[in-house]
PDB file of C-alpha atoms in Angstrom:
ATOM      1  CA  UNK Q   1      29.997  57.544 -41.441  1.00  0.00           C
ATOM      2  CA  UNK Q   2      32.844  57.224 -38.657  1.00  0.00           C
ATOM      3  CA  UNK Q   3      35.723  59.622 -40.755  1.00  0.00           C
ATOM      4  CA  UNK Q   4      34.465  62.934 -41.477  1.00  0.00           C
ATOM      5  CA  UNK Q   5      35.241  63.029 -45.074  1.00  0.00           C
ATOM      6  CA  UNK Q   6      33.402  65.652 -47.065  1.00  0.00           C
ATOM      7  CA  UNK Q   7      31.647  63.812 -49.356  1.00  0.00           C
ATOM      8  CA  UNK Q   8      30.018  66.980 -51.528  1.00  0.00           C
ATOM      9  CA  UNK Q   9      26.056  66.840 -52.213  1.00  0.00           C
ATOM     10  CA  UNK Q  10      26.233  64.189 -54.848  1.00  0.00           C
ATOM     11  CA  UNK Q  11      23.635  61.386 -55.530  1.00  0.00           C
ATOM     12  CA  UNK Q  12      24.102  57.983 -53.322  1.00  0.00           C
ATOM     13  CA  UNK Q  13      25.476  55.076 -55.558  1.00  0.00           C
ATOM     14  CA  UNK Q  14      21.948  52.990 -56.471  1.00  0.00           C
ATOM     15  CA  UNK Q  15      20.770  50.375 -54.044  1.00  0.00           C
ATOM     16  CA  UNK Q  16      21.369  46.766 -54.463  1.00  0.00           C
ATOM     17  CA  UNK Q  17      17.821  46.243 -55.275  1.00  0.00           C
ATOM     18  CA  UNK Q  18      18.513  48.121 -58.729  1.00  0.00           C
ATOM     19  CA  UNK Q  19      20.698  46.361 -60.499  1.00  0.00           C
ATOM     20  CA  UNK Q  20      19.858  44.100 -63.202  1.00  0.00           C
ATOM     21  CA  UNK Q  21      20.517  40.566 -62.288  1.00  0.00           C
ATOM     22  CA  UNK Q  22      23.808  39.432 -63.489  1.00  0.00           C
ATOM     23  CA  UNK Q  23      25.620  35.871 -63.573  1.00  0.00           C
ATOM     24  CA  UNK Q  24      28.396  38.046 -62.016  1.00  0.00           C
ATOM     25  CA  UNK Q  25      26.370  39.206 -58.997  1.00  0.00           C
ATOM     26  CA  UNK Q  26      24.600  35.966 -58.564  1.00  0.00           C
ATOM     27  CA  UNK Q  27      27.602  33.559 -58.148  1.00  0.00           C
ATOM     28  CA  UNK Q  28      29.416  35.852 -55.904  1.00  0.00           C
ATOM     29  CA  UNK Q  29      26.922  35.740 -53.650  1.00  0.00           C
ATOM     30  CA  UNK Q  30      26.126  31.758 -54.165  1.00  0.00           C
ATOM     31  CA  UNK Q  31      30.168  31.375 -53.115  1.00  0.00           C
ATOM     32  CA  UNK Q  32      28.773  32.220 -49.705  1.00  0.00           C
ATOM     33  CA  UNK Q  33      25.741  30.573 -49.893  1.00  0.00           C
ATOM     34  CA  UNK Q  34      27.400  27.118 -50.879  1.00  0.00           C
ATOM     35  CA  UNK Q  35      29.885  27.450 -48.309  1.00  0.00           C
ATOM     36  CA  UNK Q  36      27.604  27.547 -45.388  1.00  0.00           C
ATOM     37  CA  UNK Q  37      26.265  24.704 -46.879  1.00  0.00           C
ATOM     38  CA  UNK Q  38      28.900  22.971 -47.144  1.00  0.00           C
ATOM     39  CA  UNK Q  39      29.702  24.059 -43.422  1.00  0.00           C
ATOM     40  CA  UNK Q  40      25.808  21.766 -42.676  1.00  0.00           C
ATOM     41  CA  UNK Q  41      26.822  18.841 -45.094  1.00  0.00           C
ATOM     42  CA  UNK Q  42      30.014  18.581 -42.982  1.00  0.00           C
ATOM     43  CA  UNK Q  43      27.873  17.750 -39.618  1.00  0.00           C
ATOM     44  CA  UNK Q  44      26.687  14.898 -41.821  1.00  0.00           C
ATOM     45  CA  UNK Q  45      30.112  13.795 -42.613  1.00  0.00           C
ATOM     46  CA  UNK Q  46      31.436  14.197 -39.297  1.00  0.00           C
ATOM     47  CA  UNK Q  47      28.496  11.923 -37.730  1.00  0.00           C
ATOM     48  CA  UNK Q  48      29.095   9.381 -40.118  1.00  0.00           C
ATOM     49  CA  UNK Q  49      32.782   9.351 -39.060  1.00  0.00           C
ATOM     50  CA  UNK Q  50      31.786   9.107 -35.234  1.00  0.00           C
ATOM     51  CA  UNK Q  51      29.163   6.466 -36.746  1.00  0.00           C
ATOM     52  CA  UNK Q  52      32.014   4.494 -38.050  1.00  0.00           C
ATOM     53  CA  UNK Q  53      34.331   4.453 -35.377  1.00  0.00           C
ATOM     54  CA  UNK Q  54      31.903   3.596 -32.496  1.00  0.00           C
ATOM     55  CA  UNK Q  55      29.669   0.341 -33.207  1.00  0.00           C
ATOM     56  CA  UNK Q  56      28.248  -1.289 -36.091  1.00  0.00           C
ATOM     57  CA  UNK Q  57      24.349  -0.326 -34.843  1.00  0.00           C
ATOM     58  CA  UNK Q  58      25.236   3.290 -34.590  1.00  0.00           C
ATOM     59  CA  UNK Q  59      26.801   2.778 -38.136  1.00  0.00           C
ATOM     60  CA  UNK Q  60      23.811   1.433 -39.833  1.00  0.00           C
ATOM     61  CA  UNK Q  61      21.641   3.850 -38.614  1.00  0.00           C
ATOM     62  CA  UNK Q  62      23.848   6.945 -39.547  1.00  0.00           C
ATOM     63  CA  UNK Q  63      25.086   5.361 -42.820  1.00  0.00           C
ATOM     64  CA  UNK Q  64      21.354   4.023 -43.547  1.00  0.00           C
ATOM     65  CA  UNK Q  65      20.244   7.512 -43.194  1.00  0.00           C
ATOM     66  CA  UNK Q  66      22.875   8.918 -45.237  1.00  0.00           C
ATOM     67  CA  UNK Q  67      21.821   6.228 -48.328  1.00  0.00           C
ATOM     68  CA  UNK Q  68      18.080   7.015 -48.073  1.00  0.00           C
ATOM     69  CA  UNK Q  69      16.485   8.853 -50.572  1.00  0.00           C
ATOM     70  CA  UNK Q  70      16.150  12.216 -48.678  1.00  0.00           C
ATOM     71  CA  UNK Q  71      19.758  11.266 -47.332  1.00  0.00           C
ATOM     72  CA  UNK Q  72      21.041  10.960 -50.889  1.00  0.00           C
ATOM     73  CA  UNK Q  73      19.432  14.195 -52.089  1.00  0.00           C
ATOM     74  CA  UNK Q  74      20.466  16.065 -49.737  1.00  0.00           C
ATOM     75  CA  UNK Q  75      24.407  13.866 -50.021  1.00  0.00           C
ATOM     76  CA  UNK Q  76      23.792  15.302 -53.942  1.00  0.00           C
ATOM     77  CA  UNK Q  77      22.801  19.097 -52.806  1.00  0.00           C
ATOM     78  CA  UNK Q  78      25.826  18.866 -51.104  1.00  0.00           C
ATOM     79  CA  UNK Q  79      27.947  17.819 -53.749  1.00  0.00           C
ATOM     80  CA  UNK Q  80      27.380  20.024 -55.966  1.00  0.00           C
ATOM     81  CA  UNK Q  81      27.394  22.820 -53.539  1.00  0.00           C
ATOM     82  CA  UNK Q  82      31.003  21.628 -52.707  1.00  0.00           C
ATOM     83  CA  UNK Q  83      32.241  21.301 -56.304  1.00  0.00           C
ATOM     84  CA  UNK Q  84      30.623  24.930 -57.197  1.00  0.00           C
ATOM     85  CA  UNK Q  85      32.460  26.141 -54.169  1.00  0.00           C
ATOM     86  CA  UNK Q  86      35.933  24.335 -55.524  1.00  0.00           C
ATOM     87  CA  UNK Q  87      35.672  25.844 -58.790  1.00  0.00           C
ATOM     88  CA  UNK Q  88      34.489  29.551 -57.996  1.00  0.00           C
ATOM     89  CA  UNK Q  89      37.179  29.533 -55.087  1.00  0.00           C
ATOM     90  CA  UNK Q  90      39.936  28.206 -57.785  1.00  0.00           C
ATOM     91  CA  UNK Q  91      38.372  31.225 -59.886  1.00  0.00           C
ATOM     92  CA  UNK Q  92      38.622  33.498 -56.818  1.00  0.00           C
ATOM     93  CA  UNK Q  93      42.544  32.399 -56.433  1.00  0.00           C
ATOM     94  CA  UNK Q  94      43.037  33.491 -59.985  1.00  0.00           C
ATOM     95  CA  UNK Q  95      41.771  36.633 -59.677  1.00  0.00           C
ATOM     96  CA  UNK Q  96      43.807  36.912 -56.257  1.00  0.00           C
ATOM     97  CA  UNK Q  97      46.732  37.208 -58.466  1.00  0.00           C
ATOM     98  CA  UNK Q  98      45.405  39.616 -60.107  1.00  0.00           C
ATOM     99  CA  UNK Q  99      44.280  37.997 -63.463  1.00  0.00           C
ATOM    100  CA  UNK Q 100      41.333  37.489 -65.231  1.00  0.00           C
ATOM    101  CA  UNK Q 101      39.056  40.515 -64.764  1.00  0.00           C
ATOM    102  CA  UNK Q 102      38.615  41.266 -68.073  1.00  0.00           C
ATOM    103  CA  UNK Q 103      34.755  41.204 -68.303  1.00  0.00           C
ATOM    104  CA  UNK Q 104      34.216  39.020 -71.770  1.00  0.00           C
ATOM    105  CA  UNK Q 105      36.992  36.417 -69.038  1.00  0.00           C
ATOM    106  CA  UNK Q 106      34.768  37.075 -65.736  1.00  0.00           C
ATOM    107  CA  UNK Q 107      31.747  36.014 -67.654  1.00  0.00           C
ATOM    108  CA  UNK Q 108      33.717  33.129 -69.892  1.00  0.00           C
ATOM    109  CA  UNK Q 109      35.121  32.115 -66.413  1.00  0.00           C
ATOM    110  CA  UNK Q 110      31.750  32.139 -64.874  1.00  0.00           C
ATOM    111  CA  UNK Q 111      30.481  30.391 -67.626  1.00  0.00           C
ATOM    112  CA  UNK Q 112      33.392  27.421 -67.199  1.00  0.00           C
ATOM    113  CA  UNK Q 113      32.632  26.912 -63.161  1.00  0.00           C
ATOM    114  CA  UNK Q 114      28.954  26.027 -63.702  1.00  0.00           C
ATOM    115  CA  UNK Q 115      29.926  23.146 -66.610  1.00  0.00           C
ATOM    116  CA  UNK Q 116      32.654  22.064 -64.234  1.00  0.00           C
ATOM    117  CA  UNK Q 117      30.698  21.620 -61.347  1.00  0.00           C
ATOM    118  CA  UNK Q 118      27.630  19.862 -63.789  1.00  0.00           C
ATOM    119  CA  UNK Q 119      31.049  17.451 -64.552  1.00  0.00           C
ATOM    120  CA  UNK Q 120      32.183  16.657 -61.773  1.00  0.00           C
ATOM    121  CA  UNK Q 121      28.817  16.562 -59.452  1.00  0.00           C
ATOM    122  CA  UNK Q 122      28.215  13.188 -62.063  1.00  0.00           C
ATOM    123  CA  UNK Q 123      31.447  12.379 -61.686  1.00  0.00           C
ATOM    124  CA  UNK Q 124      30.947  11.945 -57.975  1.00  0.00           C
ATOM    125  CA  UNK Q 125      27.471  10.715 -58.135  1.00  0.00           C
ATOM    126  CA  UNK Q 126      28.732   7.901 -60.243  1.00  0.00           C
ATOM    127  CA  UNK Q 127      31.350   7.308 -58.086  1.00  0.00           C
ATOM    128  CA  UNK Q 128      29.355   6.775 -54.824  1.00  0.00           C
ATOM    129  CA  UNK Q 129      26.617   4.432 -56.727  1.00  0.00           C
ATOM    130  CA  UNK Q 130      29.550   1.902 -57.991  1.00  0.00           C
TER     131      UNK Q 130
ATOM    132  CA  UNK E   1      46.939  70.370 -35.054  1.00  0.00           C
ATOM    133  CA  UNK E   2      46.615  66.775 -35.070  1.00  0.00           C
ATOM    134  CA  UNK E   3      49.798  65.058 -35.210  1.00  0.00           C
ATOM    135  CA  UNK E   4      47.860  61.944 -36.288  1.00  0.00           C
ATOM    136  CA  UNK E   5      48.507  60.510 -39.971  1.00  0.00           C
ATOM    137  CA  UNK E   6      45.690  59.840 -42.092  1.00  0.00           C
ATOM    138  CA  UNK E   7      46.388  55.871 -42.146  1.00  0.00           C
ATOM    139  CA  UNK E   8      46.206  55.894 -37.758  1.00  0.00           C
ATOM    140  CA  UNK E   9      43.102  57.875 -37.882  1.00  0.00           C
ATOM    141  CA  UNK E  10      41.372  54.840 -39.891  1.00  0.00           C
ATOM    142  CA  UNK E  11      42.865  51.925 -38.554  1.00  0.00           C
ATOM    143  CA  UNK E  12      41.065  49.419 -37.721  1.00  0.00           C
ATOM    144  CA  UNK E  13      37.771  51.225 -38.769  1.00  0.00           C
ATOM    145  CA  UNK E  14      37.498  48.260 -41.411  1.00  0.00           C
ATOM    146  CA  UNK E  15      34.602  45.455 -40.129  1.00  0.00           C
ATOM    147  CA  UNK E  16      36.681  43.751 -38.712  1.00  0.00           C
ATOM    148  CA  UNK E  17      39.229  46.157 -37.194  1.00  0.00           C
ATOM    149  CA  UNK E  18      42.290  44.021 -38.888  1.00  0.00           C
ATOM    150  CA  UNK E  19      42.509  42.855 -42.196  1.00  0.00           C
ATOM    151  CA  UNK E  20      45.477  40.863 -44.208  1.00  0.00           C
ATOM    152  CA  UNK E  21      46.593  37.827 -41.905  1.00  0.00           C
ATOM    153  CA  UNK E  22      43.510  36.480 -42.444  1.00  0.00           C
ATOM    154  CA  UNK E  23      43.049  37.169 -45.815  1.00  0.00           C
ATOM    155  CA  UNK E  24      46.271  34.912 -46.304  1.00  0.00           C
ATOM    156  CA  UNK E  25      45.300  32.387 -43.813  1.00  0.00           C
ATOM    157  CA  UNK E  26      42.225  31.870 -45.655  1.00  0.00           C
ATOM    158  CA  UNK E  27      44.027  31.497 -49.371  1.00  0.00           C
ATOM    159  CA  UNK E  28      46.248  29.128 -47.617  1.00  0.00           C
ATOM    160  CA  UNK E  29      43.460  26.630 -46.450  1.00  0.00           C
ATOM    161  CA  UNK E  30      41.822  26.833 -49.883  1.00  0.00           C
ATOM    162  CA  UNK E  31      45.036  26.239 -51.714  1.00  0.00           C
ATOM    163  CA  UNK E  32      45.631  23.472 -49.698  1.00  0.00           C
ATOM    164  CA  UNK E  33      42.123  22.113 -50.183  1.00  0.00           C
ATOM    165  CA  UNK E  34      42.193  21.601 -53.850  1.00  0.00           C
ATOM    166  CA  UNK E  35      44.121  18.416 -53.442  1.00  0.00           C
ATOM    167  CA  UNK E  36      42.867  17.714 -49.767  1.00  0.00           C
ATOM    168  CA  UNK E  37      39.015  17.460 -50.959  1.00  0.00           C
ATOM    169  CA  UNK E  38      39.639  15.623 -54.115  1.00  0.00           C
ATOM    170  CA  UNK E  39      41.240  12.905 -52.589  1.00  0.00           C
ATOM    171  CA  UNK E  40      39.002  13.082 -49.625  1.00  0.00           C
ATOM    172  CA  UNK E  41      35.890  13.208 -51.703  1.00  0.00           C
ATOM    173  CA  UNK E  42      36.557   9.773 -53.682  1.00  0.00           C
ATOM    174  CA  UNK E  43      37.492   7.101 -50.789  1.00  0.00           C
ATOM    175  CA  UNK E  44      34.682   8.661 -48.701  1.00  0.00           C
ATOM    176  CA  UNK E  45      31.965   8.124 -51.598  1.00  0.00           C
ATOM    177  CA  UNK E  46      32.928   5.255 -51.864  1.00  0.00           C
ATOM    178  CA  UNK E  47      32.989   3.959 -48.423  1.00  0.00           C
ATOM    179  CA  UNK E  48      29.041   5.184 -47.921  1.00  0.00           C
ATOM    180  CA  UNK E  49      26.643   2.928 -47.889  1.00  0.00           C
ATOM    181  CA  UNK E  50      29.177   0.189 -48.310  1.00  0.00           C
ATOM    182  CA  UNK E  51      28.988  -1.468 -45.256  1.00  0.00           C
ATOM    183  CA  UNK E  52      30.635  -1.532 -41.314  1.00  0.00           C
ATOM    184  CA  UNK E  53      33.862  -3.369 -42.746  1.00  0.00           C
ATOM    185  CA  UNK E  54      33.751  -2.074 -45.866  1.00  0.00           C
ATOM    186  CA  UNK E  55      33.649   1.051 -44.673  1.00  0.00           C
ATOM    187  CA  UNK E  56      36.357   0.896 -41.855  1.00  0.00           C
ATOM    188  CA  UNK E  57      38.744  -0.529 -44.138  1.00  0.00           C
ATOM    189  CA  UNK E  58      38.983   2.527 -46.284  1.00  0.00           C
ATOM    190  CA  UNK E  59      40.375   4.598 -43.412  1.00  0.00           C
ATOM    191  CA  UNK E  60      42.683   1.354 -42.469  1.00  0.00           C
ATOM    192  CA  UNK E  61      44.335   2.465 -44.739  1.00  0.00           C
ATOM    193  CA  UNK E  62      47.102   5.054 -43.515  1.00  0.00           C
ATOM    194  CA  UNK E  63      46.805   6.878 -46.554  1.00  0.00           C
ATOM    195  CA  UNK E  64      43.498   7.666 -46.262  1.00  0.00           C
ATOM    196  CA  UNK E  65      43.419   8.049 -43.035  1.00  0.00           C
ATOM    197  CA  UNK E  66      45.813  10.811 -43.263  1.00  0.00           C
ATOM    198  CA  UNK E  67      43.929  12.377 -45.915  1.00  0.00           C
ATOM    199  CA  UNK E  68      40.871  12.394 -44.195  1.00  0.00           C
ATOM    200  CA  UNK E  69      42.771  13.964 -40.848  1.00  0.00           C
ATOM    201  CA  UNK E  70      44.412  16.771 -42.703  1.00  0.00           C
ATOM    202  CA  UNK E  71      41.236  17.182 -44.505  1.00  0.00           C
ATOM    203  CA  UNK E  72      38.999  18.042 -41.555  1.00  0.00           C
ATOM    204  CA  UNK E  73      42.078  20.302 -40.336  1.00  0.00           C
ATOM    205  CA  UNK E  74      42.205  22.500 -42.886  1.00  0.00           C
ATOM    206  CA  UNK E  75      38.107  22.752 -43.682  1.00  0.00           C
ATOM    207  CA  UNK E  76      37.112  23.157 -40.664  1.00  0.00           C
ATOM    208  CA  UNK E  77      39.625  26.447 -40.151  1.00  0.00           C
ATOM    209  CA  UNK E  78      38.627  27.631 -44.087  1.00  0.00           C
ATOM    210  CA  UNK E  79      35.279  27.346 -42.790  1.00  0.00           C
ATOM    211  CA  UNK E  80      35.772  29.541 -39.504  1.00  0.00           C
ATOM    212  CA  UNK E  81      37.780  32.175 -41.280  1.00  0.00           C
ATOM    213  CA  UNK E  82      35.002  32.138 -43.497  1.00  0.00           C
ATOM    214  CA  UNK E  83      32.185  31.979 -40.910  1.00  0.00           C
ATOM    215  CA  UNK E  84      34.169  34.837 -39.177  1.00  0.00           C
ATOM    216  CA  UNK E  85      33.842  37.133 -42.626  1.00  0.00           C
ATOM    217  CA  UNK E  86      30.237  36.033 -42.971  1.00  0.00           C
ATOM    218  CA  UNK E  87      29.249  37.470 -39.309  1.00  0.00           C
ATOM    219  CA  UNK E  88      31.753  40.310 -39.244  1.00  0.00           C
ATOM    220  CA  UNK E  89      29.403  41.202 -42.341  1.00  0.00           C
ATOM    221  CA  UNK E  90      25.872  40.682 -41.175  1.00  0.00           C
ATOM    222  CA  UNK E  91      25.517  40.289 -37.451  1.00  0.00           C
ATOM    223  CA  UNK E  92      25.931  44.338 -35.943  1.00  0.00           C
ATOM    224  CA  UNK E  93      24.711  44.077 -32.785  1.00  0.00           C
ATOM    225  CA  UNK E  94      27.673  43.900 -30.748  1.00  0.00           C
ATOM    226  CA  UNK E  95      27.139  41.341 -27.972  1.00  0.00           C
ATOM    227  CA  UNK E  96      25.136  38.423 -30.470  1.00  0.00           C
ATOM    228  CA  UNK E  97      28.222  39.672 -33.015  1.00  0.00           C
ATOM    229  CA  UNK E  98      30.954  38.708 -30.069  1.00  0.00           C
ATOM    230  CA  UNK E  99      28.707  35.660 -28.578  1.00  0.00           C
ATOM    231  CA  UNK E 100      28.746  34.104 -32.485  1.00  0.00           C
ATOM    232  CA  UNK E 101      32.492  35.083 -33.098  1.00  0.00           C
ATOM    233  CA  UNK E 102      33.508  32.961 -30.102  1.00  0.00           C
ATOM    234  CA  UNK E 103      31.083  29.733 -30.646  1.00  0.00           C
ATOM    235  CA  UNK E 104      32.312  29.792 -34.245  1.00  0.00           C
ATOM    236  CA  UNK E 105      36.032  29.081 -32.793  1.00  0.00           C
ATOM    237  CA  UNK E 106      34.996  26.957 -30.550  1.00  0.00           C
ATOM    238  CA  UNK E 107      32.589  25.037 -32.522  1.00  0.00           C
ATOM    239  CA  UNK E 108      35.001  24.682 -35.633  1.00  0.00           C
ATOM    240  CA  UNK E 109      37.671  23.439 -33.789  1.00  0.00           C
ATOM    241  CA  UNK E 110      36.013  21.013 -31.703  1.00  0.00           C
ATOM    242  CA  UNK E 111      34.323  19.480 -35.277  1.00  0.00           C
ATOM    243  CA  UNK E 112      37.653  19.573 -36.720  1.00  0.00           C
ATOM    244  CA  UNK E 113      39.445  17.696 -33.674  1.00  0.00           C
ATOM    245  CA  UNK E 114      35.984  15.349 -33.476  1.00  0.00           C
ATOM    246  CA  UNK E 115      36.669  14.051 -36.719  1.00  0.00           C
ATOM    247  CA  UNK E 116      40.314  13.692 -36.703  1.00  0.00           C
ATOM    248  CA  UNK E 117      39.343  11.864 -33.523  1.00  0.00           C
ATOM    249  CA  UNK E 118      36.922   9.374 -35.354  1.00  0.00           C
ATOM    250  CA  UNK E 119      39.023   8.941 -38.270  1.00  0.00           C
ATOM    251  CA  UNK E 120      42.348   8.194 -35.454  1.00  0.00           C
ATOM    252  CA  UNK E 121      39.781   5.588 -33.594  1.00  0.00           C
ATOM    253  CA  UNK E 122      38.934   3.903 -36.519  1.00  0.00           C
ATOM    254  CA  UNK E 123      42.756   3.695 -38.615  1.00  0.00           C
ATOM    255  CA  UNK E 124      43.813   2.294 -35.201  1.00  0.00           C
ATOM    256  CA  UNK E 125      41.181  -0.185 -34.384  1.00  0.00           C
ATOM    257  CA  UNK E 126      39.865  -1.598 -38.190  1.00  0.00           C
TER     258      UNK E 126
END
């Protein structure tokens, strides 16, 4: 430890590895998670863009790519990655005001992001097919 | 004695040696990405896989365009500040920890200005 505090001979706080698994604990750390993937999905995104404004061959291919079945799964990954990460971070900016940390709301709240990113990652899906 | 104050003897001893500009910064971008991504998201799914024309005339559209440019702007900086937090966190060897800090700037901004680029080319040439 940098600041010599005295901390007194008490026990250490338990390690990580102790805890029960909790929806709590588990979607904090999937926040992160999602968000570097959503950082990767955006290379796809980007490409398509350079795709688009080049030549119609470079288009196909990227676009083509991007429509094939291991283009569209990972296009769907993506998605819902990006809609968990909307809704968790809108949960985040509640709690940023201070709000919502009751734990029967944390869990409730928890609860809501998952059905609302189920929603909306159909939503989207349905979207891009029609 | 030390004349030093208890808050100047820890400064900067968080992980990342400063601390509430980019906090802000950060809730800034995602605010602003709540509308930003929605209307991103919907014009862009539905320009895949519809075709070189099809495509292009989506972001012909100034509208959309503009979207799409202030879109790229503000994810790409979320996702350095958040990139930042992520190896402030986990990387502790100092020189990989300084050699990632800088390539995440530079790498964030370039994608951001890339597709602003793409999306400029192709509002102006559709």
């Amino acid at each position: 430890m940098g600041a010599d505090v005295n901390r007194g001979n008490r026990p250490l706080s338990p390690h990580l590895q102790i805890y029960r698994k909790q929806l709590n604990s588990g979607m904090s750390i999937f926040h992160r998670i999602t968000g570097v993937a959503i950082g990767g999905a955006m290379l796809l995104v980007v490409s398509w863009f350079i795709a688009a404004s080049s030549h119609p061959k470079a288009f196909d291919t990227v676009d083509g790519l991007l429509t094939s079945w291991i283009g569209g799964l990972i296009l769907l990954l993506a998605m819902a990655a990006f809609w968990y990460h909307f809704f968790n971070g809108i949960r985040h900016l509640v709690w940023d005001t201070g709000s919502g940390f009751e734990l029967g709301e944390i869990h409730k709240s928890g609860i809501y992001v998952l059905a609302a990113t189920a929603v909306a990652t159909v939503i989207t899906w349905i979207v891009a097919l029609v | 004695m030390s004349y030093r104050t208890d808050r100047q003897r820890v400064q900067g001893l968080g992980v990342a040696h400063t601390g509430v500009e980019h906090w802000w910064v950060q809730r800034v971008y995602a605010a602003a990405l709540i509308p930003l991504t929605v209307l991103f998201i919907f014009p862009f799914a539905r320009a895949l896989g519809s075709g070189w024309e099809a495509a292009r005339a989506v972001y012909a559209s100034p509208f959309n365009a503009i979207i799409a440019m202030l879109f790229f702007l503000a994810a790409f900086n979320h996702m350095r500040l958040g990139l930042q937090d992520i190896i402030e966190d986990y990387v502790h060897q100092k020189t990989i920890r300084t050699v990632l800090l800088v390539l995440n700037v530079c790498g964030c901004w370039a994608l951001a200005l890339i597709g602003i680029f793409a999306v400029a080319r192709i509002a102006f040439t559709a």
